[in-house]
PDB file of C-alpha atoms in Angstrom:
ATOM      1  CA  MET R 922     -22.124  35.987 -32.258  1.00  0.00           C
ATOM      2  CA  ASN R 923     -19.333  34.151 -30.528  1.00  0.00           C
ATOM      3  CA  SER R 924     -20.316  31.459 -28.064  1.00  0.00           C
ATOM      4  CA  PRO R 925     -18.963  31.860 -24.529  1.00  0.00           C
ATOM      5  CA  PRO R 926     -15.790  29.906 -23.724  1.00  0.00           C
ATOM      6  CA  GLU R 927     -16.275  26.546 -22.127  1.00  0.00           C
ATOM      7  CA  THR R 928     -15.646  26.346 -18.412  1.00  0.00           C
ATOM      8  CA  PRO R 929     -12.597  24.146 -17.796  1.00  0.00           C
ATOM      9  CA  SER R 930     -13.135  20.983 -15.794  1.00  0.00           C
ATOM     10  CA  ALA R 931     -11.687  20.731 -12.304  1.00  0.00           C
ATOM     11  CA  ALA R 932      -8.902  18.506 -13.608  1.00  0.00           C
ATOM     12  CA  GLU R 933      -7.827  21.203 -16.099  1.00  0.00           C
ATOM     13  CA  ARG R 934      -7.605  24.006 -13.547  1.00  0.00           C
ATOM     14  CA  PRO R 935      -4.214  24.573 -11.914  1.00  0.00           C
ATOM     15  CA  ALA R 936      -3.480  23.691  -8.281  1.00  0.00           C
ATOM     16  CA  VAL R 937      -6.709  21.798  -7.702  1.00  0.00           C
ATOM     17  CA  THR R 938      -6.654  19.770  -4.489  1.00  0.00           C
ATOM     18  CA  ASP R 939      -7.655  16.135  -4.243  1.00  0.00           C
ATOM     19  CA  ALA R 940     -10.688  17.097  -2.185  1.00  0.00           C
ATOM     20  CA  GLU R 941     -11.792  19.583  -4.838  1.00  0.00           C
ATOM     21  CA  LEU R 942     -11.386  16.937  -7.530  1.00  0.00           C
ATOM     22  CA  LEU R 943     -13.458  14.494  -5.532  1.00  0.00           C
ATOM     23  CA  THR R 944     -16.168  17.107  -5.040  1.00  0.00           C
ATOM     24  CA  ALA R 945     -16.120  17.871  -8.764  1.00  0.00           C
ATOM     25  CA  HIS R 946     -16.483  14.154  -9.514  1.00  0.00           C
ATOM     26  CA  ILE R 947     -19.485  13.933  -7.198  1.00  0.00           C
ATOM     27  CA  ASN R 948     -20.978  16.956  -8.974  1.00  0.00           C
ATOM     28  CA  GLY R 949     -20.678  15.291 -12.373  1.00  0.00           C
ATOM     29  CA  ASP R 950     -17.286  16.379 -13.750  1.00  0.00           C
ATOM     30  CA  PRO R 951     -16.375  13.500 -16.121  1.00  0.00           C
ATOM     31  CA  HIS R 952     -12.622  14.134 -15.895  1.00  0.00           C
ATOM     32  CA  ALA R 953     -12.067  14.746 -12.192  1.00  0.00           C
ATOM     33  CA  PHE R 954     -11.779  11.151 -11.010  1.00  0.00           C
ATOM     34  CA  SER R 955      -9.355  10.273 -13.802  1.00  0.00           C
ATOM     35  CA  GLU R 956      -7.046  12.959 -12.453  1.00  0.00           C
ATOM     36  CA  ILE R 957      -7.277  11.450  -8.967  1.00  0.00           C
ATOM     37  CA  VAL R 958      -6.318   8.071 -10.426  1.00  0.00           C
ATOM     38  CA  LYS R 959      -3.330   9.596 -12.248  1.00  0.00           C
ATOM     39  CA  ARG R 960      -2.115  11.259  -9.068  1.00  0.00           C
ATOM     40  CA  HIS R 961      -2.369   8.253  -6.785  1.00  0.00           C
ATOM     41  CA  ARG R 962      -2.241   5.024  -8.788  1.00  0.00           C
ATOM     42  CA  ASP R 963       1.527   4.519  -8.328  1.00  0.00           C
ATOM     43  CA  ARG R 964       1.281   4.844  -4.558  1.00  0.00           C
ATOM     44  CA  MET R 965      -1.801   2.645  -4.439  1.00  0.00           C
ATOM     45  CA  TRP R 966       0.002   0.059  -6.568  1.00  0.00           C
ATOM     46  CA  ALA R 967       3.014   0.136  -4.218  1.00  0.00           C
ATOM     47  CA  VAL R 968       0.824  -0.515  -1.187  1.00  0.00           C
ATOM     48  CA  ALA R 969      -1.063  -3.331  -2.913  1.00  0.00           C
ATOM     49  CA  LEU R 970       2.046  -5.014  -4.301  1.00  0.00           C
ATOM     50  CA  ARG R 971       3.883  -4.916  -1.003  1.00  0.00           C
ATOM     51  CA  THR R 972       0.826  -6.159   0.872  1.00  0.00           C
ATOM     52  CA  LEU R 973      -0.092  -8.978  -1.516  1.00  0.00           C
ATOM     53  CA  GLY R 974       3.314  -9.792  -2.997  1.00  0.00           C
ATOM     54  CA  ASP R 975       1.780 -10.754  -6.342  1.00  0.00           C
ATOM     55  CA  PRO R 976       1.618  -8.308  -9.286  1.00  0.00           C
ATOM     56  CA  ASP R 977      -1.580  -9.783 -10.738  1.00  0.00           C
ATOM     57  CA  GLU R 978      -3.354  -9.795  -7.383  1.00  0.00           C
ATOM     58  CA  ALA R 979      -2.108  -6.264  -6.691  1.00  0.00           C
ATOM     59  CA  ALA R 980      -3.384  -5.003 -10.052  1.00  0.00           C
ATOM     60  CA  ASP R 981      -6.802  -6.519  -9.387  1.00  0.00           C
ATOM     61  CA  ALA R 982      -6.889  -5.065  -5.872  1.00  0.00           C
ATOM     62  CA  VAL R 983      -6.036  -1.577  -7.131  1.00  0.00           C
ATOM     63  CA  GLN R 984      -8.680  -1.834  -9.822  1.00  0.00           C
ATOM     64  CA  ASP R 985     -11.254  -2.986  -7.262  1.00  0.00           C
ATOM     65  CA  ALA R 986     -10.247  -0.145  -4.958  1.00  0.00           C
ATOM     66  CA  PHE R 987     -10.564   2.591  -7.551  1.00  0.00           C
ATOM     67  CA  VAL R 988     -13.927   1.231  -8.717  1.00  0.00           C
ATOM     68  CA  SER R 989     -15.058   1.266  -5.094  1.00  0.00           C
ATOM     69  CA  ALA R 990     -13.737   4.799  -4.576  1.00  0.00           C
ATOM     70  CA  TYR R 991     -15.480   5.957  -7.765  1.00  0.00           C
ATOM     71  CA  ARG R 992     -18.802   4.581  -6.584  1.00  0.00           C
ATOM     72  CA  LYS R 993     -18.457   5.608  -2.942  1.00  0.00           C
ATOM     73  CA  ALA R 994     -17.061   9.111  -3.494  1.00  0.00           C
ATOM     74  CA  ALA R 995     -20.130  10.680  -1.935  1.00  0.00           C
ATOM     75  CA  THR R 996     -19.334   8.923   1.356  1.00  0.00           C
ATOM     76  CA  PHE R 997     -16.077  10.871   1.749  1.00  0.00           C
ATOM     77  CA  ARG R 998     -16.596  13.230   4.684  1.00  0.00           C
ATOM     78  CA  GLY R 999     -13.255  15.025   4.741  1.00  0.00           C
ATOM     79  CA  GLU R1000     -12.195  13.881   8.213  1.00  0.00           C
ATOM     80  CA  ALA R1001      -8.961  12.584   6.657  1.00  0.00           C
ATOM     81  CA  ALA R1002      -7.004  13.414   3.519  1.00  0.00           C
ATOM     82  CA  VAL R1003      -8.171  11.932   0.235  1.00  0.00           C
ATOM     83  CA  THR R1004      -4.877  10.021   0.084  1.00  0.00           C
ATOM     84  CA  THR R1005      -5.601   8.405   3.457  1.00  0.00           C
ATOM     85  CA  TRP R1006      -9.133   7.550   2.324  1.00  0.00           C
ATOM     86  CA  LEU R1007      -7.783   5.936  -0.863  1.00  0.00           C
ATOM     87  CA  HIS R1008      -5.126   3.999   1.031  1.00  0.00           C
ATOM     88  CA  ARG R1009      -7.818   2.695   3.352  1.00  0.00           C
ATOM     89  CA  ILE R1010      -9.858   1.428   0.399  1.00  0.00           C
ATOM     90  CA  VAL R1011      -6.801  -0.203  -1.210  1.00  0.00           C
ATOM     91  CA  VAL R1012      -5.719  -1.873   2.025  1.00  0.00           C
ATOM     92  CA  ASN R1013      -9.255  -3.180   2.554  1.00  0.00           C
ATOM     93  CA  ALA R1014      -9.297  -4.529  -0.999  1.00  0.00           C
ATOM     94  CA  CYS R1015      -6.008  -6.311  -0.318  1.00  0.00           C
ATOM     95  CA  LEU R1016      -7.219  -7.721   2.984  1.00  0.00           C
ATOM     96  CA  ASP R1017     -10.416  -8.956   1.326  1.00  0.00           C
ATOM     97  CA  ARG R1018      -8.359 -10.826  -1.261  1.00  0.00           C
ATOM     98  CA  MET R1019      -6.122 -12.310   1.405  1.00  0.00           C
ATOM     99  CA  ARG R1020      -9.107 -13.462   3.464  1.00  0.00           C
ATOM    100  CA  ARG R1021     -10.801 -15.006   0.426  1.00  0.00           C
ATOM    101  CA  LYS R1022      -7.656 -17.015  -0.206  1.00  0.00           C
ATOM    102  CA  SER R1023      -7.621 -18.088   3.446  1.00  0.00           C
ATOM    103  CA  VAL R1024      -3.840 -18.094   3.560  1.00  0.00           C
ATOM    104  CA  ARG R1025      -2.669 -19.911   6.678  1.00  0.00           C
ATOM    105  CA  PRO R1026      -0.206 -17.879   8.785  1.00  0.00           C
ATOM    106  CA  VAL R1027       3.146 -19.603   9.098  1.00  0.00           C
ATOM    107  CA  ALA R1028       4.175 -20.792  12.549  1.00  0.00           C
ATOM    108  CA  ASP R1029       7.345 -19.553  14.266  1.00  0.00           C
ATOM    109  CA  ASP R1030       9.164 -22.874  13.876  1.00  0.00           C
ATOM    110  CA  GLU R1031       8.504 -22.825  10.128  1.00  0.00           C
ATOM    111  CA  LEU R1032      10.001 -19.334   9.930  1.00  0.00           C
ATOM    112  CA  ILE R1033      13.113 -20.565  11.732  1.00  0.00           C
ATOM    113  CA  GLU R1034      13.427 -23.538   9.383  1.00  0.00           C
ATOM    114  CA  ALA R1035      13.116 -21.212   6.393  1.00  0.00           C
ATOM    115  CA  ALA R1036      15.814 -18.964   7.851  1.00  0.00           C
ATOM    116  CA  GLU R1037      18.172 -21.923   8.213  1.00  0.00           C
ATOM    117  CA  ARG R1038      17.716 -22.729   4.518  1.00  0.00           C
ATOM    118  CA  GLU R1039      18.742 -19.221   3.386  1.00  0.00           C
ATOM    119  CA  THR R1040      21.968 -18.823   1.405  1.00  0.00           C
ATOM    120  CA  PRO R1041      24.131 -15.698   0.892  1.00  0.00           C
ATOM    121  CA  LEU R1042      23.038 -13.305  -1.835  1.00  0.00           C
ATOM    122  CA  PRO R1043      25.147 -12.477  -4.892  1.00  0.00           C
ATOM    123  CA  ASP R1044      26.514  -8.948  -4.674  1.00  0.00           C
ATOM    124  CA  GLN R1045      25.502  -7.948  -8.200  1.00  0.00           C
ATOM    125  CA  THR R1046      21.780  -8.358  -7.538  1.00  0.00           C
ATOM    126  CA  VAL R1047      21.673  -7.487  -3.849  1.00  0.00           C
ATOM    127  CA  GLU R1048      18.986  -4.806  -3.818  1.00  0.00           C
ATOM    128  CA  ARG R1049      16.554  -6.715  -6.008  1.00  0.00           C
ATOM    129  CA  GLU R1050      17.110  -9.954  -4.116  1.00  0.00           C
ATOM    130  CA  VAL R1051      16.670  -8.251  -0.752  1.00  0.00           C
ATOM    131  CA  SER R1052      13.421  -6.681  -1.935  1.00  0.00           C
ATOM    132  CA  MET R1053      12.171 -10.079  -3.114  1.00  0.00           C
ATOM    133  CA  GLU R1054      13.140 -11.707   0.185  1.00  0.00           C
ATOM    134  CA  VAL R1055      11.338  -9.060   2.214  1.00  0.00           C
ATOM    135  CA  SER R1056       8.222  -9.387   0.045  1.00  0.00           C
ATOM    136  CA  ALA R1057       8.295 -13.178   0.370  1.00  0.00           C
ATOM    137  CA  ALA R1058       8.730 -12.937   4.127  1.00  0.00           C
ATOM    138  CA  LEU R1059       5.791 -10.555   4.444  1.00  0.00           C
ATOM    139  CA  LYS R1060       3.553 -13.202   2.843  1.00  0.00           C
ATOM    140  CA  LEU R1061       4.151 -15.378   5.893  1.00  0.00           C
ATOM    141  CA  LEU R1062       2.431 -12.930   8.235  1.00  0.00           C
ATOM    142  CA  PRO R1063      -1.262 -12.676   9.147  1.00  0.00           C
ATOM    143  CA  ALA R1064      -3.088 -10.068   7.089  1.00  0.00           C
ATOM    144  CA  ASP R1065      -3.425  -7.463   9.844  1.00  0.00           C
ATOM    145  CA  GLN R1066       0.265  -7.586  10.766  1.00  0.00           C
ATOM    146  CA  ARG R1067       1.322  -7.472   7.121  1.00  0.00           C
ATOM    147  CA  ALA R1068      -0.804  -4.405   6.376  1.00  0.00           C
ATOM    148  CA  ALA R1069       0.552  -2.535   9.391  1.00  0.00           C
ATOM    149  CA  LEU R1070       4.168  -3.333   8.555  1.00  0.00           C
ATOM    150  CA  VAL R1071       3.765  -2.361   4.901  1.00  0.00           C
ATOM    151  CA  LEU R1072       2.397   1.059   5.832  1.00  0.00           C
ATOM    152  CA  VAL R1073       4.811   1.834   8.681  1.00  0.00           C
ATOM    153  CA  ASP R1074       8.075   0.088   7.780  1.00  0.00           C
ATOM    154  CA  MET R1075       7.933  -0.005   3.979  1.00  0.00           C
ATOM    155  CA  MET R1076       5.830   2.990   2.969  1.00  0.00           C
ATOM    156  CA  GLY R1077       7.158   5.270   5.697  1.00  0.00           C
ATOM    157  CA  TYR R1078       3.848   6.193   7.316  1.00  0.00           C
ATOM    158  CA  SER R1079       3.768   7.341  10.910  1.00  0.00           C
ATOM    159  CA  VAL R1080       1.945   5.074  13.347  1.00  0.00           C
ATOM    160  CA  GLU R1081      -0.783   7.698  13.635  1.00  0.00           C
ATOM    161  CA  ASP R1082      -1.283   7.938   9.854  1.00  0.00           C
ATOM    162  CA  ALA R1083      -1.281   4.155   9.515  1.00  0.00           C
ATOM    163  CA  ALA R1084      -3.906   3.988  12.249  1.00  0.00           C
ATOM    164  CA  GLN R1085      -6.103   6.347  10.225  1.00  0.00           C
ATOM    165  CA  VAL R1086      -5.735   4.184   7.124  1.00  0.00           C
ATOM    166  CA  LEU R1087      -6.462   0.965   9.000  1.00  0.00           C
ATOM    167  CA  GLN R1088      -9.146   2.573  11.178  1.00  0.00           C
ATOM    168  CA  VAL R1089      -7.704   1.153  14.390  1.00  0.00           C
ATOM    169  CA  PRO R1090      -6.094   2.805  17.454  1.00  0.00           C
ATOM    170  CA  SER R1091      -2.412   3.743  17.248  1.00  0.00           C
ATOM    171  CA  GLY R1092      -1.652   1.231  19.978  1.00  0.00           C
ATOM    172  CA  THR R1093      -3.094  -1.543  17.811  1.00  0.00           C
ATOM    173  CA  VAL R1094      -0.809  -0.552  14.917  1.00  0.00           C
ATOM    174  CA  LYS R1095       2.206  -0.588  17.254  1.00  0.00           C
ATOM    175  CA  SER R1096       1.228  -4.006  18.568  1.00  0.00           C
ATOM    176  CA  ARG R1097       0.692  -5.466  15.088  1.00  0.00           C
ATOM    177  CA  CYS R1098       4.023  -4.084  13.902  1.00  0.00           C
ATOM    178  CA  ALA R1099       5.834  -5.470  16.943  1.00  0.00           C
ATOM    179  CA  ARG R1100       4.333  -8.936  16.493  1.00  0.00           C
ATOM    180  CA  GLY R1101       5.058  -8.885  12.780  1.00  0.00           C
ATOM    181  CA  ARG R1102       8.676  -7.824  13.283  1.00  0.00           C
ATOM    182  CA  ALA R1103       9.149 -10.559  15.869  1.00  0.00           C
ATOM    183  CA  LYS R1104       7.910 -13.183  13.392  1.00  0.00           C
ATOM    184  CA  LEU R1105      10.088 -11.804  10.580  1.00  0.00           C
ATOM    185  CA  ALA R1106      13.255 -11.582  12.692  1.00  0.00           C
ATOM    186  CA  PRO R1107      14.351 -15.225  12.212  1.00  0.00           C
ATOM    187  CA  ILE R1108      13.867 -15.321   8.452  1.00  0.00           C
ATOM    188  CA  LEU R1109      15.439 -11.908   7.814  1.00  0.00           C
ATOM    189  CA  SER R1110      18.170 -12.097  10.455  1.00  0.00           C
ATOM    190  CA  HIS R1111      20.891 -12.468   7.804  1.00  0.00           C
ATOM    191  CA  LEU R1112      19.894  -9.022   6.447  1.00  0.00           C
ATOM    192  CA  ARG R1113      19.994  -7.254   9.806  1.00  0.00           C
ATOM    193  CA  ASN R1114      23.397  -5.622   9.334  1.00  0.00           C
ATOM    194  CA  ARG R1115      22.941  -4.772   5.671  1.00  0.00           C
ATOM    195  CA  SER R1116      22.219  -1.219   4.623  1.00  0.00           C
ATOM    196  CA  ASP R1117      20.401  -2.630   1.580  1.00  0.00           C
ATOM    197  CA  LEU R1118      17.414  -3.625   3.700  1.00  0.00           C
ATOM    198  CA  ASN R1119      16.757  -0.084   4.859  1.00  0.00           C
ATOM    199  CA  ARG R1120      17.286   1.256   1.352  1.00  0.00           C
ATOM    200  CA  VAL R1121      14.817  -1.175  -0.160  1.00  0.00           C
ATOM    201  CA  SER R1122      12.118  -0.608   2.454  1.00  0.00           C
ATOM    202  CA  SER R1123      12.056   2.866   3.940  1.00  0.00           C
ATOM    203  CA  ALA R1124      13.727   4.935   1.204  1.00  0.00           C
ATOM    204  CA  LYS R1125      11.827   3.400  -1.687  1.00  0.00           C
ATOM    205  CA  GLY R1126       8.621   3.443   0.296  1.00  0.00           C
ATOM    206  CA  ALA R1127       8.974   7.121   1.162  1.00  0.00           C
ATOM    207  CA  GLU R1128       9.642   7.925  -2.490  1.00  0.00           C
ATOM    208  CA  LEU R1129       6.472   6.150  -3.598  1.00  0.00           C
ATOM    209  CA  ARG R1130       4.399   7.563  -0.737  1.00  0.00           C
ATOM    210  CA  ASP R1131       5.434  11.162  -1.333  1.00  0.00           C
ATOM    211  CA  GLY R1132       5.124  10.890  -5.126  1.00  0.00           C
TER     212      GLY R1132
END
């Protein structure tokens, strides 16, 4: 007598949503959460790297975030998309790391001095150099401003979506972005008229965000 065919796991069934995978994980499916990780790790990595500016720190933050999501899956209530929920956990992991390091925000006059020390970029490595400069400049901001700018200006999130991730009002996101942009203006002023800056931030961010 032939045994009945095994029921495929949620991860093996076609067109399974993130929410369904998370539910399957909660119900004991051993493969469901791995599929969630595969779907979202690149975007989570992009957020962490742009927020922290350090590949090792970003890798640790992403690992911490996915471990936290794995353990806290049952707390997901479905008020937001799974992607938003994951971004929130990653951003919190990044902010925790930044707070533990107690990085001192850089004063406006220090930003101006740094801007005055900048030299022109070589044309052959423009995009990479611009990306590195933007990442370095972001490190000079307070954690809350940096997180808001990464989500809105670099990852292409709307203010409303960023507010959901950060769990703050939309007006707070707008305010943090405005203050962050004002602080970055002196150090990145030499990039203002370059199309490379927009290409590095918004286009690459949208590509990573949308998968």
